[in-house]
């Protein structure tokens, strides 16, 4: 821990004094830098018991100012023990949320300016920068021009916006797709609208569908199988849509995923796109995790067929060195999108909006208020350039290949799903005939309770498996190898104590 020199509590309570701001901000930066320096010393998964913090903090609020020094001491003593260390190089759970120096500095600028860029006039630079970085990203991903802002200042066409999460992006596209259909068939037909995804589609789709008023009975979670690599099958979607139409229902939204959360599967965009087109459904592409990898030419083919999609989203805070939060959403038909989400209250009227030559991003999202996320993404893009970003993705994929080989070299284990990016699904008990879920649950518990690494699990086509997701910025090959040694050792102990489990 850095030991800061004392700052008087009264001084620290000066609200935005530039000298104080400078001193205290330096102190917090030193604190965070120190945290990163020692991050490997903490148990990755926090070992605290529920309610631990209430026992440590005062029962009621502070009445007089306290020094930053004292507050940071409490962060150190009470908050850090209750953190699960997502930036630890031994964090292999869920999907990582990347941090980088540029991402952090971008967050500082975003928080430092603390503007609210809901329409163009409320901060022209923020709006214009957002449109520029969204186009840069679209170019980097080789998205069709239909997803980019029109160069001729046309008021219709495509474009992109930064949201905080995929959930928001999906809710907004569901709203646009819903209103597009209902404006044709009548708003009282909402009970007939049907949403489609696979049993591997992220739960955010089901939640989003509920939020926008789709009946839970009209949510189709189509089964995937081991044989087809857990991919959503176009023929199954087609059959489900045809069946629904025969029942008088209206297929209106299909979600395809590039890099599913459970196993990293890639749904076949090209064929799903044709099915969506045939039935007039909005096709959304959720590339929350794997979208970042698509900037590498060797992964870009996963986006083939994207021209059939109505919208695409990806969380750059997962794998693009962009600190939380930053979700890109591109839409082809921004007129439909904006008309579903726009409001025009008197207190926001202004001449720039009225001349229709500007973007008012409040009409591209749920909330009115919004953060200056584009400055963060701009910093990341400029500080690293596409070369460094590709190198970062590739090195994680290489590490995943190292881990995959280690699993394959141990006959007690098996790789449980095809690896597409930097996540390996594996399980103990190489005989696929037997249910090894109890064994693997126990292994997961044993591994995580060492505090040396953190992994999570999934179930696909009824098979319980462990997920080893690589992507924390500080992870090196030595961390991956050390993690595997811990997993092997815990498996050995488990099997020695209870060989009947295998
Ligand atoms: N979609 C996929 C494929 C994901 O992996 C995730 C989260 O990991 C989400 C959606 C949810 O993202 P958010 O938390 O940004 O809503």
mmCIF file of N, CA and C in Angstrom, residues 162 409 460:
data_model
loop_
_atom_site.group_PDB
_atom_site.id
_atom_site.type_symbol
_atom_site.label_atom_id
_atom_site.label_comp_id
_atom_site.label_asym_id
_atom_site.label_seq_id
_atom_site.Cartn_x
_atom_site.Cartn_y
_atom_site.Cartn_z
ATOM 1 N N UNK A 162 -23.019 4.402 -28.321
ATOM 2 C CA UNK A 162 -22.404 3.687 -27.202
ATOM 3 C C UNK A 162 -23.402 3.570 -26.057
ATOM 4 N N UNK A 409 -3.655 -33.229 -22.825
ATOM 5 C CA UNK A 409 -2.535 -34.114 -22.484
ATOM 6 C C UNK A 409 -2.791 -34.902 -21.200
ATOM 7 N N UNK A 460 -24.259 -27.220 -20.999
ATOM 8 C CA UNK A 460 -24.684 -27.145 -22.404
ATOM 9 C C UNK A 460 -25.151 -28.531 -22.819
#
